[in-house]
XYZ file of C-alpha atoms in Angstrom:
543
model
C -0.013 -0.088 0.128
C 1.323 3.459 -0.751
C 1.527 6.283 1.680
C -0.490 9.195 1.241
C 1.165 12.570 1.505
C -0.126 15.640 2.610
C 1.794 19.241 1.993
C 2.564 22.080 4.660
C 4.986 24.938 5.023
C 5.990 23.837 8.709
C 5.760 20.337 10.040
C 6.425 20.091 13.699
C 7.703 16.474 15.551
C 6.433 16.518 19.034
C 3.903 18.747 20.991
C 5.852 19.514 23.946
C 6.490 23.105 25.173
C 8.994 23.942 22.439
C 6.895 22.634 19.521
C 4.047 24.159 20.616
C 5.679 27.266 21.071
C 6.999 27.425 17.751
C 3.775 26.554 16.145
C 2.064 29.565 18.145
C 4.567 32.036 17.087
C 4.637 30.856 13.472
C 0.859 31.547 13.351
C 1.234 34.741 15.197
C 3.636 35.790 12.784
C 1.523 34.859 9.784
C -1.581 36.553 11.107
C 0.084 39.995 11.803
C 1.831 39.640 8.421
C -1.512 39.028 6.559
C 0.022 35.871 5.407
C -0.932 32.301 4.703
C 1.038 29.497 6.614
C 0.366 26.128 7.265
C 1.484 24.538 10.140
C 0.909 20.980 11.578
C 2.045 18.929 14.459
C 2.376 15.485 15.059
C 2.312 13.783 18.419
C 3.141 10.247 19.592
C 0.965 10.403 22.691
C -2.816 9.497 22.757
C -3.470 13.131 23.621
C -1.510 16.651 23.819
C 0.230 16.051 27.108
C 0.080 12.303 27.669
C 3.973 11.569 27.722
C 4.741 15.020 29.429
C 6.329 14.836 32.519
C 8.428 17.727 34.591
C 8.656 18.495 38.271
C 7.697 21.425 37.602
C 8.472 24.893 38.524
C 8.007 27.123 35.620
C 9.759 30.114 34.845
C 7.078 32.481 33.104
C 9.064 34.837 30.934
C 8.797 32.849 27.747
C 5.285 32.273 28.221
C 4.968 36.266 28.750
C 6.719 36.391 25.300
C 4.130 33.907 23.847
C 1.094 35.573 25.466
C 1.473 38.648 27.563
C -2.007 38.368 28.725
C -1.496 34.569 29.847
C -3.375 35.177 33.106
C -6.236 36.407 31.015
C -6.296 33.416 28.831
C -6.511 31.095 31.834
C -3.131 29.724 31.555
C -3.015 26.848 34.142
C -0.356 28.632 36.482
C -2.188 28.363 39.790
C 0.478 27.978 42.500
C 3.132 30.777 42.877
C 6.053 29.732 45.113
C 5.978 31.064 48.518
C 8.997 29.198 49.954
C 11.979 27.626 48.892
C 13.944 25.000 51.180
C 17.301 22.994 50.531
C 18.317 20.031 52.748
C 21.456 18.203 53.040
C 20.446 14.465 53.995
C 21.979 12.030 55.982
C 20.664 8.308 56.843
C 18.200 9.825 59.592
C 19.026 13.725 59.804
C 18.227 16.881 57.710
C 20.296 19.748 57.789
C 19.137 22.786 56.096
C 21.631 24.601 53.580
C 21.690 27.701 51.756
C 19.665 27.934 48.847
C 21.772 28.436 45.827
C 20.948 31.647 43.934
C 19.752 29.570 40.690
C 17.051 27.809 42.522
C 15.574 31.148 44.464
C 12.051 30.753 42.482
C 10.373 33.992 43.322
C 7.851 34.841 40.446
C 7.949 31.287 39.612
C 4.925 28.678 39.718
C 4.297 25.205 40.648
C 2.374 23.676 37.640
C 1.425 20.508 36.073
C 3.108 20.772 32.834
C 1.416 18.334 31.005
C -1.577 20.714 31.625
C 0.394 23.884 30.648
C 0.926 21.719 27.508
C -2.502 21.007 27.315
C -3.594 24.579 27.345
C -0.851 25.530 24.819
C -2.742 22.977 22.311
C -5.768 24.853 22.540
C -4.114 28.215 22.042
C -2.161 26.725 19.105
C -5.580 25.133 17.333
C -7.528 28.350 18.020
C -4.806 30.245 15.719
C -5.131 27.421 12.931
C -2.504 25.093 14.048
C -3.337 21.366 12.847
C -2.491 18.814 15.571
C -2.462 15.175 15.379
C -2.022 13.321 18.382
C -1.585 9.333 18.268
C 0.625 9.374 15.382
C 4.470 8.741 16.032
C 6.852 9.933 13.468
C 8.910 7.149 12.668
C 10.947 8.086 9.675
C 12.669 11.128 8.336
C 12.002 11.925 4.519
C 14.741 13.056 2.256
C 15.039 15.053 -0.956
C 17.186 13.849 -3.730
C 19.892 16.354 -2.711
C 19.935 14.980 0.854
C 17.712 18.051 2.331
C 15.184 16.890 4.786
C 11.625 16.636 3.128
C 9.572 15.966 6.121
C 8.487 12.933 7.876
C 6.778 9.491 7.782
C 4.235 8.519 10.440
C 4.476 4.923 11.398
C 2.191 2.112 9.969
C -0.659 1.151 12.693
C -2.047 -2.534 12.888
C 1.530 -4.210 12.066
C 2.017 -7.604 13.770
C 5.001 -9.101 15.642
C 6.472 -10.494 12.720
C 6.403 -7.230 10.751
C 3.627 -8.032 8.507
C 0.830 -6.199 8.024
C -2.172 -7.340 10.165
C -5.957 -7.533 9.316
C -6.092 -3.979 10.778
C -3.243 -2.509 9.045
C -3.160 1.164 8.150
C -0.039 2.464 6.296
C 1.610 5.781 7.543
C 0.890 9.205 6.339
C 3.989 11.078 4.760
C 4.006 14.961 5.787
C 6.132 16.968 3.489
C 7.450 20.419 4.703
C 9.353 23.031 3.292
C 11.007 23.238 6.815
C 10.560 20.448 9.532
C 11.056 21.004 13.201
C 12.263 18.323 15.304
C 11.098 18.925 19.214
C 11.017 15.062 20.071
C 12.062 15.748 23.726
C 14.915 14.067 25.426
C 17.040 11.422 23.268
C 14.846 11.828 20.288
C 14.683 8.665 17.853
C 14.583 10.732 14.932
C 17.346 13.110 15.983
C 19.793 10.696 16.648
C 19.797 9.465 12.638
C 19.949 13.504 11.886
C 22.963 13.849 14.143
C 24.682 11.075 12.081
C 23.280 12.133 8.671
C 24.462 15.889 9.058
C 27.374 15.449 11.375
C 25.595 17.639 13.993
C 27.614 16.677 17.078
C 31.144 17.480 15.416
C 33.275 19.998 17.892
C 30.706 19.748 20.713
C 30.878 17.362 24.023
C 28.559 13.993 24.397
C 25.315 14.717 25.623
C 25.089 13.578 29.411
C 21.736 12.573 31.098
C 19.795 11.934 34.065
C 16.698 9.850 34.691
C 13.946 11.951 36.670
C 11.350 9.406 38.244
C 8.290 11.292 39.847
C 5.047 10.601 41.662
C 2.296 12.661 42.384
C 0.407 12.426 45.695
C -2.497 13.570 47.939
C -1.467 14.273 51.254
C -3.029 15.030 54.579
C -4.228 18.839 54.820
C -2.211 19.625 58.198
C 1.346 18.492 56.351
C 0.329 20.583 53.282
C 2.129 23.705 52.251
C 0.831 25.144 48.994
C 3.851 27.044 47.534
C 6.316 25.209 49.111
C 9.461 23.863 47.129
C 11.765 21.595 48.802
C 15.299 20.450 47.429
C 17.550 17.863 49.031
C 21.089 16.174 48.459
C 22.814 13.537 49.814
C 21.177 10.443 51.053
C 20.311 7.640 49.860
C 22.818 8.221 47.224
C 26.585 8.193 47.855
C 28.485 11.175 47.413
C 29.916 10.052 43.950
C 26.699 9.764 42.386
C 24.993 12.873 41.103
C 21.486 12.880 42.230
C 18.876 14.659 44.461
C 15.216 15.437 45.013
C 12.405 17.834 44.425
C 9.146 18.227 46.419
C 6.634 20.614 45.149
C 3.503 21.534 47.045
C 0.542 22.217 44.392
C -2.816 23.372 45.036
C -5.418 20.728 46.077
C -3.450 18.998 48.791
C -1.363 17.782 46.149
C 2.541 17.346 46.218
C 4.775 16.297 43.449
C 7.685 14.353 44.347
C 10.894 13.127 42.395
C 14.476 11.930 42.541
C 16.932 12.465 39.727
C 20.056 10.549 39.282
C 22.875 11.258 36.954
C 23.481 8.695 34.108
C 27.015 8.869 34.498
C 27.140 6.787 37.969
C 29.726 3.792 37.817
C 27.923 1.106 40.105
C 26.016 -1.299 38.107
C 24.361 -2.304 41.057
C 22.597 1.260 41.692
C 18.651 1.087 40.843
C 17.502 4.914 40.189
C 14.014 3.686 41.202
C 15.129 1.929 44.357
C 16.905 4.864 45.277
C 13.968 7.024 44.912
C 11.670 4.767 46.811
C 14.246 4.238 49.566
C 14.400 8.549 49.745
C 10.697 8.780 50.730
C 11.621 6.592 53.988
C 13.538 9.421 55.078
C 12.069 10.785 58.143
C 12.183 14.330 57.046
C 10.414 13.087 53.906
C 8.201 10.552 55.127
C 6.062 12.779 57.245
C 4.780 14.407 53.964
C 3.250 11.144 52.634
C 2.048 9.197 55.848
C -1.682 8.806 55.510
C -1.690 10.226 51.924
C -2.631 8.581 48.332
C -0.191 7.887 45.375
C -1.878 9.096 42.348
C 0.477 8.915 39.450
C 3.976 7.706 38.474
C 6.152 8.395 35.826
C 9.976 8.761 34.429
C 12.006 10.456 31.677
C 15.420 11.359 30.832
C 16.929 14.891 31.131
C 19.643 16.478 29.319
C 22.409 17.605 31.833
C 25.057 18.293 29.179
C 24.500 21.806 28.952
C 26.400 24.450 26.973
C 29.122 22.413 25.815
C 26.867 19.691 24.462
C 24.658 21.928 22.155
C 24.844 20.426 18.809
C 24.561 22.232 15.709
C 21.022 23.303 15.602
C 20.096 23.842 11.811
C 20.753 21.698 8.808
C 19.146 21.727 5.212
C 15.638 21.669 5.655
C 15.021 21.472 9.308
C 16.256 22.775 12.829
C 16.438 21.309 16.411
C 14.760 22.835 19.423
C 13.651 22.326 22.976
C 15.082 19.280 24.701
C 15.690 17.547 21.613
C 18.646 20.137 21.350
C 19.600 19.639 25.074
C 18.251 23.243 26.361
C 17.885 22.710 30.121
C 19.551 24.586 32.951
C 20.642 21.892 35.342
C 21.689 23.896 38.307
C 18.392 25.835 37.907
C 16.332 22.464 37.656
C 14.388 24.015 35.044
C 14.164 23.817 30.998
C 10.516 24.680 30.124
C 11.567 28.478 29.921
C 14.427 27.406 27.657
C 12.141 24.751 25.709
C 9.796 27.540 24.763
C 12.152 30.368 24.121
C 14.035 27.918 21.464
C 10.797 27.546 19.641
C 10.206 31.007 19.747
C 13.098 31.922 18.382
C 13.043 29.368 15.627
C 9.857 30.501 14.733
C 10.841 34.065 13.974
C 13.853 32.665 12.088
C 11.647 30.330 10.149
C 9.158 32.692 9.177
C 11.594 35.211 8.039
C 13.404 32.327 5.788
C 9.999 31.058 4.366
C 8.967 34.405 3.224
C 12.099 34.966 1.262
C 12.067 33.953 -2.323
C 13.398 30.230 -3.020
C 14.168 29.014 0.584
C 12.492 25.523 0.429
C 14.715 22.779 2.095
C 17.620 25.325 2.385
C 19.301 25.935 5.802
C 17.628 28.335 8.188
C 20.945 29.910 9.314
C 19.167 32.649 11.210
C 17.882 30.155 14.055
C 21.090 29.462 15.475
C 22.115 33.286 15.123
C 19.071 34.325 16.976
C 19.664 32.096 19.753
C 23.041 32.968 20.783
C 21.786 36.631 20.669
C 19.265 35.830 23.287
C 19.234 35.434 26.826
C 18.926 31.605 26.672
C 22.545 31.577 25.217
C 23.868 33.511 27.985
C 21.996 31.522 30.700
C 23.266 28.285 29.385
C 26.869 29.727 29.205
C 26.962 31.162 32.739
C 26.194 27.682 34.524
C 28.113 25.491 31.975
C 30.551 24.218 34.579
C 28.273 23.177 37.295
C 27.164 19.801 36.470
C 30.512 18.744 35.058
C 32.248 20.058 38.277
C 30.269 17.204 40.359
C 33.139 14.733 38.678
C 34.894 15.559 41.980
C 32.127 14.363 44.050
C 29.322 15.869 46.025
C 31.232 18.031 48.201
C 33.563 19.007 45.359
C 30.688 19.674 43.177
C 28.921 22.133 45.775
C 32.682 23.938 46.594
C 33.312 24.500 42.839
C 29.899 25.615 42.080
C 29.964 28.328 44.993
C 33.044 29.867 43.558
C 32.130 29.320 40.083
C 28.406 31.071 41.188
C 29.704 33.678 43.728
C 33.163 34.408 42.718
C 33.419 33.821 38.977
C 29.853 34.922 37.817
C 29.695 32.134 35.336
C 32.633 34.026 33.098
C 35.331 31.357 34.351
C 38.228 31.309 31.647
C 37.760 27.502 31.164
C 34.716 25.181 30.150
C 34.733 21.549 32.060
C 33.837 19.075 29.603
C 31.622 15.948 29.694
C 31.938 11.920 29.101
C 29.488 9.863 27.567
C 27.313 8.351 30.294
C 27.595 4.787 28.827
C 31.153 4.628 29.410
C 31.232 4.776 33.117
C 30.039 1.566 34.254
C 32.477 -0.417 36.259
C 32.329 -4.245 36.366
C 30.040 -5.497 39.001
C 32.643 -7.707 40.686
C 34.589 -4.303 41.516
C 31.839 -2.516 42.951
C 29.746 -3.033 45.956
C 26.202 -4.688 45.992
C 23.581 -2.141 47.589
C 20.769 -4.118 49.216
C 17.330 -2.411 49.005
C 14.581 -2.534 51.347
C 11.551 -4.290 50.457
C 8.694 -1.721 49.464
C 6.135 -1.335 51.920
C 3.043 -0.768 49.901
C 2.284 2.430 51.898
C 5.401 4.976 51.183
C 7.439 2.522 48.640
C 6.131 0.441 46.097
C 7.317 -2.072 43.341
C 7.760 -1.137 39.789
C 4.542 -3.013 38.461
C 2.134 -1.056 40.594
C 4.076 2.002 39.736
C 3.666 1.562 36.068
C 0.010 0.385 36.599
C -0.795 3.960 37.883
C 0.894 5.640 34.720
C -1.874 4.517 32.506
C 0.846 3.040 30.238
C -0.402 0.971 27.141
C 0.992 -0.860 24.022
C -0.958 -2.886 21.943
C 0.815 -6.449 22.516
C 0.478 -7.708 18.919
C 3.067 -4.748 17.662
C 6.669 -5.384 16.898
C 9.066 -4.582 19.840
C 10.122 -1.241 19.692
C 13.232 -1.722 21.754
C 15.480 -3.131 19.168
C 18.866 -5.044 20.155
C 21.541 -4.861 17.554
C 23.184 -7.858 18.630
C 20.530 -10.443 21.019
C 23.579 -12.047 22.238
C 25.087 -9.293 24.100
C 22.642 -8.913 26.960
C 23.747 -12.185 28.286
C 27.474 -12.666 27.110
C 28.611 -9.026 27.918
C 25.806 -7.386 30.367
C 25.061 -10.247 32.424
C 28.550 -11.419 32.522
C 30.553 -8.308 33.301
C 27.549 -5.787 34.847
C 24.865 -8.015 36.292
C 22.554 -7.227 33.928
C 22.031 -3.294 34.742
C 19.308 -3.195 32.463
C 17.076 -4.741 34.979
C 18.108 -2.004 37.600
C 18.521 1.004 35.321
C 14.695 0.702 33.976
C 12.235 2.260 35.866
C 9.512 -0.009 34.456
C 10.596 -3.391 34.693
C 11.153 -3.821 31.051
C 14.172 -5.777 31.008
C 14.215 -8.990 32.921
C 16.719 -11.895 33.088
C 14.709 -15.528 32.733
C 16.189 -18.431 33.692
C 15.125 -21.390 31.173
C 16.425 -24.805 30.898
C 19.330 -23.594 28.089
C 20.315 -21.121 30.271
C 19.793 -17.409 31.000
C 18.076 -15.134 28.394
C 16.673 -11.310 28.326
C 13.241 -11.086 28.394
C 11.894 -7.445 26.976
C 8.260 -6.487 28.299
C 7.877 -3.610 25.847
C 4.376 -2.977 26.979
C 5.707 -1.514 30.003
C 7.783 1.048 28.317
C 7.497 4.672 29.785
C 9.273 6.281 27.212
C 11.936 7.148 29.377
C 15.054 6.253 26.809
C 17.499 5.462 29.776
C 18.240 2.346 28.108
C 19.135 3.897 24.847
C 21.483 5.954 26.912
C 22.713 3.832 29.735
C 23.651 0.557 28.068
C 26.867 -0.081 28.324
C 27.408 -1.384 25.102
C 24.959 0.596 23.163
C 23.262 -2.512 22.170
C 19.612 -1.306 22.745
C 17.875 1.099 20.189
C 14.916 2.706 21.372
C 12.390 3.583 18.476
C 8.676 4.678 18.453
C 6.239 2.330 18.972
C 2.658 2.706 17.055
C 1.094 5.786 17.940
C -1.041 6.336 20.952
C 0.997 3.800 23.002
C 2.793 4.466 25.989
C 1.799 6.377 29.390
C -1.258 8.448 29.816
C 0.128 10.846 32.719
C -2.730 12.747 34.235
C -1.603 16.209 35.929
C 1.953 15.360 35.354
């Protein structure tokens, strides 16, 4: 069956904060100029916001650029931050530390980013943007000269063996004068673009963290609306980059999460178990006793910052948002940067498209606009904070204080990054970690957590987690690293099963939260995360 093709001026892959901001600004510019501009957004989640997960405290400066009247429009920023706390935890005590200046949240809001994105989607559609949720962009299309032509969505109704099933529907080709990739962290199409256009030449490897989050309804007497609480220290050892957040929203709800840098070296470490253990600390447990867990999810985070930003434009397309690595790590915020990159991309693309004969050409104005914006300066000033934690928690804190207060982010050097998958040591060289069993009240097992993420994939489809060599999980990963896939995955996707013929790797792809951690952390880079059938994955409420 041949695929249907549709033509647009701009196709945007991913309906997150950056993609929707770009779509909105493009339509605003066209309306102001009295021009016709067709804009399409494809989203692999079942609805706009279904796959969106963040802390989240949002800095509204980019939103104000997009909609100066956002309050009147009813944007769901309902909880202004009232207090910041920063704690250092030991096994049973908590010590209050000065809040780093980057983590001061005056003027910011605690939000459900999923709900903010849903609202942005409504604003985009009101401007005439066509949004298609449930369609996963699975392939980049190219012109004969090698420039990007657009994307194709994946086929629906394909059987496990790769053959068309009785309900098969071929994907759709979406052709565009310019294609905007806003796939989020570790985008599957973006990986191919990096290789095709050599976009990572001359920059550091991207480095990542995994963020695991729960949403709770807590007792009114422990709820402190507007409180943000961050911790470092226990339960992870001082050589592991990690920390937590607790954000008190409205309606007695608390968002709690834990982030672990994926450059950790001990293969016995489980980020999921560290998060569950963290909640049992006396200073943290008091918030959740007698409460009710509502939702669960996980996602990878870009932590490379300034020195890991790839080349952002190429013939026929641009990279924006998390796909490009825009996250201010010490500020623990990326939404304002993602939205700003979308706004600047739209400004550059509109100028590019209204010039003569610009279809398929490279939009060089976009990176130049970004370099003149506050985003570039903000990213530059904090570039050395995350890599300084190679010296451990206390070395990182000490350096960060000097870099922030003395050098003001203008040090005459730039610290470098390493690829996360190269950092694991052999299991035999590391101390095993014994994690307590979940109690079902404060701490929970993986499968009950996946259940409340509302994750669903049709089981008849091919596995979207591809092994380049099916023997490696046993011959290398199990033999040398004690099967780290079974621990770094926060959804129980990877499982070692004992057969009469010996151990084998079982992949429970239907559990996948689309966090991409396996694609990042696998020590042999043997796992390739590809998009499953559109509409699959988690369906996050209020995350």
